[in-house]
Short mmCIF file of C-alpha atoms in Angstrom, two decimals:
data_model
loop_
_atom_site.label_atom_id
_atom_site.label_comp_id
_atom_site.label_asym_id
_atom_site.label_seq_id
_atom_site.Cartn_x
_atom_site.Cartn_y
_atom_site.Cartn_z
CA UNK H 7 39.45 -112.23 -78.18
CA UNK H 8 38.69 -112.22 -74.44
CA UNK H 9 41.05 -110.26 -72.24
CA UNK H 10 42.11 -113.02 -69.83
CA UNK H 11 43.77 -110.62 -67.43
CA UNK H 12 40.44 -108.95 -66.71
CA UNK H 13 38.03 -111.83 -67.00
CA UNK H 14 37.55 -113.91 -63.91
CA UNK H 15 36.60 -117.53 -63.51
CA UNK H 16 32.90 -118.26 -63.83
CA UNK H 17 30.83 -121.35 -62.98
CA UNK H 18 30.74 -124.10 -65.58
CA UNK H 19 27.68 -123.80 -67.79
CA UNK H 20 25.51 -126.83 -68.51
CA UNK H 21 26.89 -127.40 -72.05
CA UNK H 22 30.42 -127.54 -70.58
CA UNK H 23 29.58 -130.14 -67.94
CA UNK H 24 30.60 -133.76 -68.43
CA UNK H 25 27.16 -135.35 -68.30
CA UNK H 26 28.49 -138.77 -67.32
CA UNK H 27 30.02 -137.33 -64.14
CA UNK H 28 26.60 -136.08 -63.01
CA UNK H 29 25.15 -139.54 -63.61
CA UNK H 30 27.95 -141.24 -61.63
CA UNK H 31 27.58 -138.63 -58.87
CA UNK H 32 23.85 -139.41 -58.62
CA UNK H 33 24.64 -143.13 -58.42
CA UNK H 34 27.24 -142.51 -55.69
CA UNK H 35 24.74 -140.45 -53.71
CA UNK H 36 22.35 -143.42 -53.56
CA UNK H 37 25.07 -145.72 -52.21
CA UNK H 38 26.10 -143.16 -49.61
CA UNK H 39 22.54 -143.00 -48.26
CA UNK H 40 22.25 -146.81 -48.14
CA UNK H 41 25.29 -146.70 -45.86
CA UNK H 42 24.55 -143.56 -43.85
CA UNK H 43 20.93 -144.27 -42.96
CA UNK H 44 22.02 -146.84 -40.37
CA UNK H 45 24.01 -144.14 -38.56
CA UNK H 46 21.03 -141.82 -38.34
CA UNK H 47 19.33 -144.62 -36.42
CA UNK H 48 22.28 -145.85 -34.29
CA UNK H 49 24.81 -144.07 -32.05
CA UNK H 50 27.76 -142.97 -34.13
CA UNK H 51 30.01 -144.01 -31.26
CA UNK H 52 29.42 -147.49 -32.76
CA UNK H 53 30.31 -146.22 -36.25
CA UNK H 54 31.22 -149.01 -38.69
CA UNK H 55 30.72 -151.73 -36.06
CA UNK H 56 28.53 -154.50 -37.37
CA UNK H 57 25.35 -155.12 -35.38
CA UNK H 58 25.57 -158.80 -34.43
CA UNK H 59 22.17 -158.73 -32.72
CA UNK H 60 20.33 -158.65 -36.05
CA UNK H 61 18.66 -161.71 -37.53
CA UNK H 62 16.71 -162.69 -40.65
CA UNK H 63 16.06 -159.93 -43.19
CA UNK H 64 17.77 -157.31 -41.04
CA UNK H 65 21.00 -159.31 -40.86
CA UNK H 66 20.80 -160.01 -44.59
CA UNK H 67 20.31 -156.32 -45.39
CA UNK H 68 23.30 -155.34 -43.21
CA UNK H 69 25.48 -158.04 -44.77
CA UNK H 70 24.62 -156.93 -48.31
CA UNK H 71 25.28 -153.28 -47.49
CA UNK H 72 28.63 -154.21 -45.98
CA UNK H 73 29.69 -156.19 -49.05
CA UNK H 74 28.30 -153.98 -51.83
CA UNK H 75 28.19 -150.50 -50.28
CA UNK H 76 30.35 -149.83 -47.22
CA UNK H 77 33.48 -147.88 -48.10
CA UNK H 78 32.86 -147.99 -51.85
CA UNK H 79 30.61 -145.04 -52.54
CA UNK H 80 32.37 -142.30 -50.60
CA UNK H 81 35.47 -143.43 -52.52
CA UNK H 82 33.52 -143.14 -55.77
CA UNK H 83 32.39 -139.68 -54.67
CA UNK H 84 36.01 -138.80 -53.85
CA UNK H 85 37.03 -139.90 -57.33
CA UNK H 86 34.44 -137.54 -58.80
CA UNK H 87 35.79 -134.72 -56.64
CA UNK H 88 39.23 -135.21 -58.16
CA UNK H 89 37.70 -135.25 -61.63
CA UNK H 90 35.87 -132.01 -60.91
CA UNK H 91 39.09 -130.44 -59.67
CA UNK H 92 40.83 -131.40 -62.92
CA UNK H 93 38.01 -129.98 -65.05
CA UNK H 94 38.20 -126.63 -63.22
CA UNK H 95 42.01 -126.45 -63.23
CA UNK H 96 42.35 -127.35 -66.92
CA UNK H 97 39.66 -124.83 -67.77
CA UNK H 98 41.48 -122.10 -65.84
CA UNK H 99 44.83 -122.97 -67.44
CA UNK H 100 43.35 -122.90 -70.94
CA UNK H 101 41.93 -119.43 -70.26
CA UNK H 102 45.16 -118.24 -68.66
CA UNK H 103 43.40 -117.29 -65.42
CA UNK H 104 44.68 -117.57 -61.82
CA UNK H 105 43.30 -120.55 -59.98
CA UNK H 106 44.80 -120.89 -56.49
CA UNK H 107 42.97 -118.10 -54.63
CA UNK H 108 39.66 -119.04 -56.22
CA UNK H 109 40.04 -122.73 -55.35
CA UNK H 110 41.16 -121.89 -51.82
CA UNK H 111 37.93 -119.92 -51.33
CA UNK H 112 35.97 -122.83 -52.77
CA UNK H 113 37.51 -125.28 -50.30
CA UNK H 114 37.14 -122.83 -47.41
CA UNK H 115 33.42 -122.50 -48.12
CA UNK H 116 33.11 -126.29 -48.39
CA UNK H 117 34.89 -126.67 -45.03
CA UNK H 118 32.46 -124.21 -43.42
CA UNK H 119 29.46 -126.05 -44.91
CA UNK H 120 30.89 -129.36 -43.72
CA UNK H 121 31.52 -128.14 -40.18
CA UNK H 122 28.05 -126.58 -40.00
CA UNK H 123 26.62 -129.92 -41.15
CA UNK H 124 28.75 -131.78 -38.59
CA UNK H 125 27.69 -129.59 -35.67
CA UNK H 126 24.11 -128.56 -36.42
CA UNK H 127 22.75 -131.62 -38.24
CA UNK H 128 24.68 -134.90 -38.12
CA UNK H 129 28.02 -136.14 -36.81
CA UNK H 130 28.98 -138.20 -39.88
CA UNK H 131 30.01 -135.38 -42.21
CA UNK H 132 32.74 -135.99 -44.79
CA UNK H 133 32.69 -132.59 -46.56
CA UNK H 134 35.21 -131.01 -44.18
CA UNK H 135 37.59 -133.90 -44.92
CA UNK H 136 37.14 -133.30 -48.65
CA UNK H 137 37.94 -129.61 -48.16
CA UNK H 138 41.22 -130.38 -46.37
CA UNK H 139 42.17 -133.01 -48.98
CA UNK H 140 41.29 -130.54 -51.73
CA UNK H 141 43.80 -128.05 -50.31
CA UNK H 142 46.42 -130.81 -50.18
CA UNK H 143 45.71 -131.54 -53.84
CA UNK H 144 46.13 -127.85 -54.69
CA UNK H 145 49.44 -127.90 -52.81
CA UNK H 146 50.58 -130.88 -54.91
CA UNK H 147 49.69 -128.97 -58.11
CA UNK H 148 51.85 -126.03 -57.00
CA UNK H 149 54.65 -128.36 -55.93
CA UNK H 150 54.83 -129.82 -59.45
CA UNK H 151 54.95 -126.31 -60.89
CA UNK H 152 58.21 -125.72 -59.04
CA UNK H 153 60.96 -125.44 -61.63
CA UNK H 154 62.96 -128.39 -60.30
CA UNK H 155 59.90 -130.66 -60.43
CA UNK H 156 58.18 -129.23 -63.51
CA UNK H 157 59.25 -132.19 -65.66
CA UNK H 158 57.02 -134.39 -63.48
CA UNK H 159 53.97 -132.15 -63.97
CA UNK H 160 52.02 -134.70 -66.00
CA UNK H 161 48.76 -136.61 -65.44
CA UNK H 162 50.85 -139.75 -64.93
CA UNK H 163 52.57 -138.18 -61.92
CA UNK H 164 49.18 -137.70 -60.25
CA UNK H 165 48.26 -141.33 -60.94
CA UNK H 166 51.56 -142.73 -59.65
CA UNK H 167 51.48 -140.60 -56.49
CA UNK H 168 47.83 -141.44 -55.85
CA UNK H 169 48.28 -145.18 -56.24
CA UNK H 170 51.45 -145.09 -54.13
CA UNK H 171 49.63 -143.38 -51.26
CA UNK H 172 46.77 -145.88 -51.57
CA UNK H 173 49.16 -148.81 -51.36
CA UNK H 174 51.25 -147.42 -48.49
CA UNK H 175 49.03 -148.83 -45.68
CA UNK H 176 49.12 -152.25 -47.34
CA UNK H 177 52.91 -152.09 -47.64
CA UNK H 178 53.09 -151.34 -43.92
CA UNK H 179 50.77 -154.29 -43.28
CA UNK H 180 52.90 -156.61 -45.44
CA UNK H 181 56.10 -155.61 -43.64
CA UNK H 182 54.38 -156.04 -40.27
CA UNK H 183 52.99 -159.41 -41.35
CA UNK H 184 56.41 -160.67 -42.42
CA UNK H 185 57.93 -159.52 -39.15
CA UNK H 186 55.18 -161.17 -37.16
CA UNK H 187 55.40 -164.41 -39.16
CA UNK H 188 59.14 -164.67 -38.65
CA UNK H 189 59.06 -163.91 -34.92
CA UNK H 190 56.06 -166.07 -33.92
CA UNK H 191 56.26 -169.84 -34.26
CA UNK H 192 53.25 -172.13 -34.06
CA UNK H 193 53.49 -172.66 -30.31
CA UNK H 194 53.66 -168.93 -29.57
CA UNK H 195 50.67 -168.20 -31.83
CA UNK H 196 48.73 -171.04 -30.15
CA UNK H 197 49.52 -169.69 -26.68
CA UNK H 198 48.42 -166.16 -27.61
CA UNK H 199 45.23 -167.46 -29.22
CA UNK H 200 44.34 -169.61 -26.19
CA UNK H 201 45.00 -166.68 -23.86
CA UNK H 202 42.89 -164.28 -25.97
CA UNK H 203 40.10 -166.86 -26.18
CA UNK H 204 40.06 -167.15 -22.40
CA UNK H 205 40.05 -163.35 -22.03
CA UNK H 206 37.18 -162.95 -24.51
CA UNK H 207 35.14 -165.66 -22.75
CA UNK H 208 35.73 -164.27 -19.26
CA UNK H 209 34.92 -160.69 -20.34
CA UNK H 210 31.65 -161.79 -21.95
CA UNK H 211 30.72 -163.80 -18.87
CA UNK H 212 31.44 -160.84 -16.63
CA UNK H 213 29.39 -158.51 -18.82
CA UNK H 214 26.39 -160.86 -18.75
CA UNK H 215 26.67 -161.23 -14.99
CA UNK H 216 26.84 -157.48 -14.37
CA UNK H 217 24.04 -156.78 -16.83
CA UNK H 218 21.80 -159.16 -14.90
CA UNK H 219 22.46 -157.19 -11.71
CA UNK H 220 22.18 -153.81 -13.42
CA UNK H 221 25.72 -152.79 -12.49
CA UNK H 222 27.22 -152.85 -16.01
CA UNK H 223 25.82 -149.44 -16.97
CA UNK H 224 28.01 -146.73 -15.50
CA UNK H 225 26.82 -143.47 -13.99
CA UNK H 226 28.39 -140.26 -15.28
CA UNK H 227 30.54 -139.94 -12.15
CA UNK H 228 31.67 -143.55 -12.38
CA UNK H 229 32.49 -143.12 -16.08
CA UNK H 230 34.60 -140.02 -15.41
CA UNK H 231 36.36 -141.73 -12.51
CA UNK H 232 37.11 -144.74 -14.70
CA UNK H 233 38.42 -142.43 -17.41
CA UNK H 234 40.84 -140.78 -14.99
CA UNK H 235 41.94 -144.17 -13.73
CA UNK H 236 42.86 -145.41 -17.20
CA UNK H 237 43.82 -142.16 -18.91
CA UNK H 238 45.62 -142.81 -22.18
CA UNK H 239 43.94 -146.16 -22.72
CA UNK H 240 40.49 -144.88 -23.68
CA UNK H 241 39.85 -146.70 -26.91
CA UNK H 242 36.53 -147.94 -28.26
CA UNK H 243 36.42 -151.66 -28.91
CA UNK H 244 36.19 -151.85 -32.70
CA UNK H 245 34.58 -154.40 -34.97
CA UNK H 246 36.90 -156.96 -36.52
CA UNK H 247 36.18 -155.72 -40.02
CA UNK H 248 37.68 -152.31 -39.25
CA UNK H 249 40.97 -153.74 -37.94
CA UNK H 250 43.78 -151.50 -39.21
CA UNK H 251 46.72 -152.71 -41.25
CA UNK H 252 49.06 -152.44 -38.30
CA UNK H 253 47.04 -154.98 -36.27
CA UNK H 254 49.59 -157.71 -36.97
CA UNK H 255 52.25 -155.60 -35.34
CA UNK H 256 50.18 -155.21 -32.19
CA UNK H 257 49.05 -158.80 -31.75
CA UNK H 258 51.31 -159.60 -28.84
CA UNK H 259 50.22 -157.89 -25.64
CA UNK H 260 52.41 -155.33 -23.95
CA UNK H 261 52.84 -157.65 -21.01
CA UNK H 262 54.13 -160.40 -23.28
CA UNK H 263 56.64 -158.06 -24.89
CA UNK H 264 57.89 -156.89 -21.51
CA UNK H 265 58.15 -160.47 -20.34
CA UNK H 266 60.21 -161.43 -23.40
CA UNK H 267 62.54 -158.48 -22.79
CA UNK H 268 62.96 -159.28 -19.10
CA UNK H 269 62.04 -162.89 -18.24
CA UNK H 270 62.86 -162.41 -14.56
CA UNK H 271 59.89 -160.07 -14.22
CA UNK H 272 57.51 -162.19 -16.24
CA UNK H 273 53.97 -162.19 -14.94
CA UNK H 274 52.25 -165.48 -14.40
CA UNK H 275 49.77 -166.41 -17.11
CA UNK H 276 46.88 -166.10 -14.64
CA UNK H 277 47.96 -162.61 -13.54
CA UNK H 278 48.35 -161.42 -17.14
CA UNK H 279 44.95 -162.80 -18.13
CA UNK H 280 43.29 -161.21 -15.10
CA UNK H 281 44.86 -157.84 -15.89
CA UNK H 282 43.81 -158.01 -19.54
CA UNK H 283 40.29 -159.05 -18.56
CA UNK H 284 39.99 -155.98 -16.33
CA UNK H 285 41.29 -153.67 -19.05
CA UNK H 286 39.07 -155.07 -21.78
CA UNK H 287 36.02 -155.08 -19.51
CA UNK H 288 36.59 -151.41 -18.64
CA UNK H 289 36.92 -150.49 -22.33
CA UNK H 290 33.68 -152.26 -23.14
CA UNK H 291 31.96 -150.67 -20.16
CA UNK H 292 33.06 -147.18 -21.23
CA UNK H 293 32.09 -147.86 -24.85
CA UNK H 294 28.66 -149.03 -23.69
CA UNK H 295 28.27 -145.87 -21.59
CA UNK H 296 29.10 -143.63 -24.57
CA UNK H 297 26.65 -145.51 -26.77
CA UNK H 298 23.84 -145.33 -24.19
CA UNK H 299 24.54 -141.66 -23.45
CA UNK H 300 24.35 -140.78 -27.14
CA UNK H 301 21.14 -142.79 -27.48
CA UNK H 302 19.68 -140.89 -24.52
CA UNK H 303 20.61 -137.51 -26.00
CA UNK H 304 19.18 -138.34 -29.41
CA UNK H 305 15.96 -139.80 -28.01
CA UNK H 306 15.23 -137.63 -24.97
CA UNK H 307 17.29 -134.50 -25.54
CA UNK H 308 16.19 -131.33 -27.31
CA UNK H 309 17.89 -129.88 -30.39
CA UNK H 310 20.40 -127.78 -28.45
CA UNK H 311 21.47 -130.69 -26.27
CA UNK H 312 22.04 -132.77 -29.41
CA UNK H 313 23.96 -129.88 -30.97
CA UNK H 314 26.18 -129.53 -27.89
CA UNK H 315 26.93 -133.26 -28.11
CA UNK H 316 27.81 -132.94 -31.81
CA UNK H 317 30.00 -129.91 -31.06
CA UNK H 318 32.02 -131.87 -28.49
CA UNK H 319 32.47 -134.76 -30.92
CA UNK H 320 33.32 -132.44 -33.82
CA UNK H 321 36.33 -131.04 -31.97
CA UNK H 322 37.65 -134.56 -31.38
CA UNK H 323 36.83 -135.65 -34.94
CA UNK H 324 38.99 -132.88 -36.40
CA UNK H 325 42.02 -134.66 -34.98
CA UNK H 326 41.44 -137.51 -37.45
CA UNK H 327 40.88 -135.25 -40.45
CA UNK H 328 44.55 -134.74 -41.52
CA UNK H 329 45.24 -138.51 -41.60
CA UNK H 330 41.97 -139.34 -43.40
CA UNK H 331 42.44 -136.49 -45.89
CA UNK H 332 46.07 -137.40 -46.65
CA UNK H 333 45.90 -141.18 -46.88
CA UNK H 334 42.32 -141.82 -48.05
CA UNK H 335 40.80 -138.81 -49.83
CA UNK H 336 43.89 -137.25 -51.44
CA UNK H 337 45.09 -140.42 -53.26
CA UNK H 338 41.61 -140.93 -54.75
CA UNK H 339 41.44 -137.25 -55.74
CA UNK H 340 44.74 -137.68 -57.59
CA UNK H 341 43.47 -140.71 -59.50
CA UNK H 342 40.32 -138.79 -60.40
CA UNK H 343 42.44 -135.89 -61.62
CA UNK H 344 44.44 -138.30 -63.79
CA UNK H 345 41.30 -139.79 -65.36
CA UNK H 346 40.22 -136.35 -66.59
CA UNK H 347 43.64 -134.86 -67.38
CA UNK H 348 44.50 -137.93 -69.47
CA UNK H 349 41.09 -137.56 -71.21
CA UNK H 350 40.10 -141.12 -70.38
CA UNK H 351 36.70 -139.97 -69.11
CA UNK H 352 35.95 -137.43 -71.83
CA UNK H 353 37.11 -139.82 -74.60
CA UNK H 354 36.03 -143.07 -73.01
CA UNK H 355 35.19 -144.56 -76.42
CA UNK H 356 38.93 -144.54 -77.19
CA UNK H 357 39.77 -146.34 -73.93
CA UNK H 358 37.44 -149.33 -74.16
CA UNK H 359 40.06 -151.83 -72.97
CA UNK H 360 40.82 -149.73 -69.90
CA UNK H 361 37.19 -149.45 -68.82
CA UNK H 362 36.51 -153.11 -69.69
CA UNK H 363 39.33 -154.06 -67.32
CA UNK H 364 37.92 -151.78 -64.61
CA UNK H 365 34.43 -153.18 -65.07
CA UNK H 366 35.00 -156.92 -65.28
CA UNK H 367 38.16 -157.10 -63.19
CA UNK H 368 36.89 -154.65 -60.58
CA UNK H 369 33.53 -156.35 -60.14
CA UNK H 370 34.91 -159.89 -60.05
CA UNK H 371 37.95 -159.35 -57.83
CA UNK H 372 36.24 -156.62 -55.81
CA UNK H 373 33.35 -158.87 -54.86
CA UNK H 374 35.71 -161.78 -54.17
CA UNK H 375 37.82 -159.63 -51.84
CA UNK H 376 34.82 -158.06 -50.10
CA UNK H 377 32.93 -161.31 -49.56
CA UNK H 378 36.09 -163.05 -48.29
CA UNK H 379 36.96 -160.14 -46.02
CA UNK H 380 33.47 -159.92 -44.54
CA UNK H 381 33.17 -163.68 -43.98
CA UNK H 382 36.53 -163.75 -42.21
CA UNK H 383 36.00 -160.60 -40.18
CA UNK H 384 32.48 -161.39 -38.97
CA UNK H 385 33.32 -164.92 -37.86
CA UNK H 386 33.34 -165.27 -34.05
CA UNK H 387 36.80 -166.86 -34.14
CA UNK H 388 38.36 -163.54 -35.15
CA UNK H 389 37.53 -162.02 -31.75
CA UNK H 390 40.44 -163.92 -30.23
CA UNK H 391 42.78 -163.92 -33.23
CA UNK H 392 44.24 -160.57 -34.20
CA UNK H 393 46.07 -162.17 -37.13
CA UNK H 394 42.76 -163.25 -38.67
CA UNK H 395 41.25 -159.83 -37.91
CA UNK H 396 44.11 -158.19 -39.81
CA UNK H 397 43.72 -160.51 -42.81
CA UNK H 398 39.95 -160.00 -42.97
CA UNK H 399 40.23 -156.25 -42.47
CA UNK H 400 42.90 -155.82 -45.13
CA UNK H 401 41.03 -157.96 -47.67
CA UNK H 402 37.89 -155.91 -47.06
CA UNK H 403 39.72 -152.57 -47.24
CA UNK H 404 41.50 -153.50 -50.48
CA UNK H 405 38.22 -154.82 -51.87
CA UNK H 406 36.60 -151.41 -51.33
CA UNK H 407 39.01 -149.80 -53.80
CA UNK H 408 38.73 -152.61 -56.33
CA UNK H 409 34.93 -152.76 -56.27
CA UNK H 410 34.76 -148.95 -56.51
CA UNK H 411 36.82 -149.24 -59.72
CA UNK H 412 34.40 -151.92 -60.91
CA UNK H 413 31.40 -149.65 -60.36
CA UNK H 414 33.11 -146.84 -62.29
CA UNK H 415 33.97 -149.14 -65.20
CA UNK H 416 30.43 -150.53 -65.28
CA UNK H 417 28.81 -147.09 -65.35
CA UNK H 418 31.13 -145.84 -68.10
CA UNK H 419 30.45 -148.94 -70.19
CA UNK H 420 26.67 -148.89 -69.92
CA UNK H 421 26.64 -145.10 -70.39
CA UNK H 422 27.59 -145.83 -74.00
CA UNK H 423 24.48 -147.95 -74.57
CA UNK H 424 21.53 -146.46 -76.46
CA UNK H 425 19.07 -147.42 -73.74
CA UNK H 426 21.09 -145.88 -70.91
CA UNK H 427 19.71 -142.36 -71.22
CA UNK H 428 16.12 -143.59 -71.13
CA UNK H 429 16.65 -145.79 -68.08
CA UNK H 430 19.14 -143.78 -66.00
CA UNK H 431 18.71 -140.15 -67.06
CA UNK H 432 17.06 -139.45 -63.68
CA UNK H 433 20.45 -139.89 -62.00
CA UNK H 434 21.86 -136.73 -63.60
CA UNK H 435 19.63 -134.21 -61.72
CA UNK H 436 20.46 -136.05 -58.48
CA UNK H 437 24.15 -135.62 -59.27
CA UNK H 438 23.85 -131.96 -60.27
CA UNK H 439 22.27 -131.25 -56.88
CA UNK H 440 24.46 -133.71 -54.95
CA UNK H 441 25.45 -131.24 -52.21
CA UNK H 442 21.87 -130.16 -51.55
CA UNK H 443 20.59 -133.74 -51.62
CA UNK H 444 23.39 -134.97 -49.33
CA UNK H 445 22.63 -132.32 -46.70
CA UNK H 446 18.89 -132.96 -47.09
CA UNK H 447 19.48 -136.58 -46.09
CA UNK H 448 20.59 -135.29 -42.69
CA UNK H 449 17.65 -132.90 -42.42
CA UNK H 450 15.15 -135.62 -43.30
CA UNK H 451 16.50 -138.45 -41.17
CA UNK H 452 17.52 -136.53 -38.07
CA UNK H 453 14.00 -135.06 -38.10
CA UNK H 454 12.55 -138.54 -38.49
CA UNK H 455 14.74 -140.34 -35.95
CA UNK H 456 15.85 -137.86 -33.28
CA UNK H 457 13.90 -136.96 -30.18
CA UNK H 458 13.37 -133.35 -31.24
CA UNK H 459 11.59 -134.73 -34.34
CA UNK H 460 9.49 -137.86 -34.72
CA UNK H 461 11.61 -139.72 -32.14
CA UNK H 462 12.05 -143.03 -34.02
CA UNK H 463 15.73 -143.40 -33.08
CA UNK H 464 16.64 -147.09 -32.81
CA UNK H 465 13.14 -148.24 -33.75
CA UNK H 466 13.48 -148.71 -37.53
CA UNK H 467 14.90 -152.10 -38.46
CA UNK H 468 17.69 -152.42 -41.03
CA UNK H 469 15.51 -153.96 -43.73
CA UNK H 470 12.92 -151.20 -43.26
CA UNK H 471 15.66 -148.60 -43.63
CA UNK H 472 16.30 -149.89 -47.17
CA UNK H 473 12.71 -149.04 -48.09
CA UNK H 474 13.13 -145.54 -46.63
CA UNK H 475 16.21 -145.03 -48.83
CA UNK H 476 14.29 -146.02 -51.97
CA UNK H 477 11.42 -143.66 -51.12
CA UNK H 478 13.79 -140.78 -50.30
CA UNK H 479 15.85 -141.18 -53.47
CA UNK H 480 12.71 -141.42 -55.62
CA UNK H 481 11.36 -138.17 -54.14
CA UNK H 482 14.71 -136.42 -54.48
CA UNK H 483 15.02 -137.51 -58.11
CA UNK H 484 11.60 -136.02 -58.89
CA UNK H 485 12.21 -132.81 -56.94
CA UNK H 486 15.71 -132.35 -58.42
CA UNK H 487 14.42 -132.76 -61.99
CA UNK H 488 11.60 -130.28 -61.39
CA UNK H 489 13.89 -127.79 -59.62
CA UNK H 490 16.44 -127.79 -62.44
CA UNK H 491 13.75 -127.03 -65.00
CA UNK H 492 13.42 -123.57 -63.51
CA UNK H 493 16.70 -122.98 -61.68
CA UNK H 494 20.33 -123.16 -62.75
CA UNK H 495 21.65 -124.71 -59.53
CA UNK H 496 20.45 -126.47 -56.41
CA UNK H 497 20.08 -124.16 -53.37
CA UNK H 498 23.36 -125.16 -51.68
CA UNK H 499 25.20 -125.38 -55.00
CA UNK H 500 24.10 -121.80 -55.66
CA UNK H 501 25.27 -120.69 -52.20
CA UNK H 502 28.61 -122.46 -52.64
CA UNK H 503 29.23 -120.81 -56.01
CA UNK H 504 28.11 -117.38 -54.90
CA UNK H 505 30.42 -117.46 -51.87
CA UNK H 506 33.29 -118.87 -53.95
CA UNK H 507 33.05 -116.21 -56.67
CA UNK H 508 32.16 -113.52 -54.09
CA UNK H 509 29.30 -112.53 -56.34
CA UNK H 510 25.62 -113.45 -56.38
CA UNK H 511 25.14 -116.04 -59.12
CA UNK H 512 22.05 -116.07 -61.37
CA UNK H 513 19.61 -118.60 -59.96
CA UNK H 514 16.52 -118.55 -62.20
CA UNK H 515 16.96 -119.81 -65.74
#
């Protein structure tokens, strides 16, 4: 019998891997690239904002990606991360080996890889968020091992906590919506809508006028002066689809709230509109400057200028990591953990009803929610109606989770079919080398689009980007299959394991 006190953890061998997870991981990688390729070709200051200037095939491609892809595949990838965590933890527990220090090293290495990716290649990295959420998940495992909470240390506890954290933003939105509905009668809502419509119209008119004279684009000095003038109010104007759940609570303007609290100091409607026009115009002007400056850097700048820009943004992006890790990644990790710890994934044949519900319910309701949310959010009327923005945004956000569940159920169901292996076996090598292939996306497309490479930034239309994705995935599938014939791991997977185990891992089969 193996002496478990002396034996350390070792990487999972191929026979121990859950093959279906590699297939799902390969599928998720394709969806992630369909989403990310747009942001190799556009300033990431505009991240997640729909490009309303597109028409024809390009608009159609963007609309389809928004409905079927956006927000679904990184969630599917997060689910797989939680499943992988469960596999490793259960394996360590069965062998009686310590787990915490090893997993902490694993997450630390992933964080370093993610930050290097964020700074030296592309500003849209998610790996560093996964690393932080992974440490939070480890903390939850240790919390449940505490004697007073040990009775809750079951797979069900992970599922309940995960789903509760997922639903928390929607609960906040519901409470805010009820409060807003009770406190705003029809006349008040009509007044706010008419005022916002006027503001939106006047701002757009002013932008067009200043663009025609060339005075809309700020100089660096003017931008910095404007920033100092309005310090604390430097927010990028976001697309309606990304409206947060608390939008309903913020619908009334600050001026209106102050006026309600102290009617004697109420501003006139004209004064309030003029002030809001100025503020919104300045925000749009600053957002346009950031977008143009990033475009200039990525088209005219050299590699080190682009890297300096990414470094500056990386420091700011880290401020969002704790919130994103806690309320988005961690809940999905917990659900993924539950799926493995409860043996639903390993013994999926015994849980047909569960995966049938995920598949048919997830696809039907997920598509209904996503299509409804996108139609509502992209309609011009939402620009002046924060209530409608909130409804569309929440429908779309909820639909991401539901459709992600539908994709998982579908893949598990068809994985049981005899023809699946023949048709989709090429996904497994992609999934086994997911880290390498994900980072290679950034290498390939920053080289293709950025000025220090082929310089095609902003020149490849959305429909043409879809073709580039298909070509890239096809090449990666071929290369991954060939690589894994001779090597045990992908290059970055090997590096990750070697640094985690603090020992050079065997590479050649």
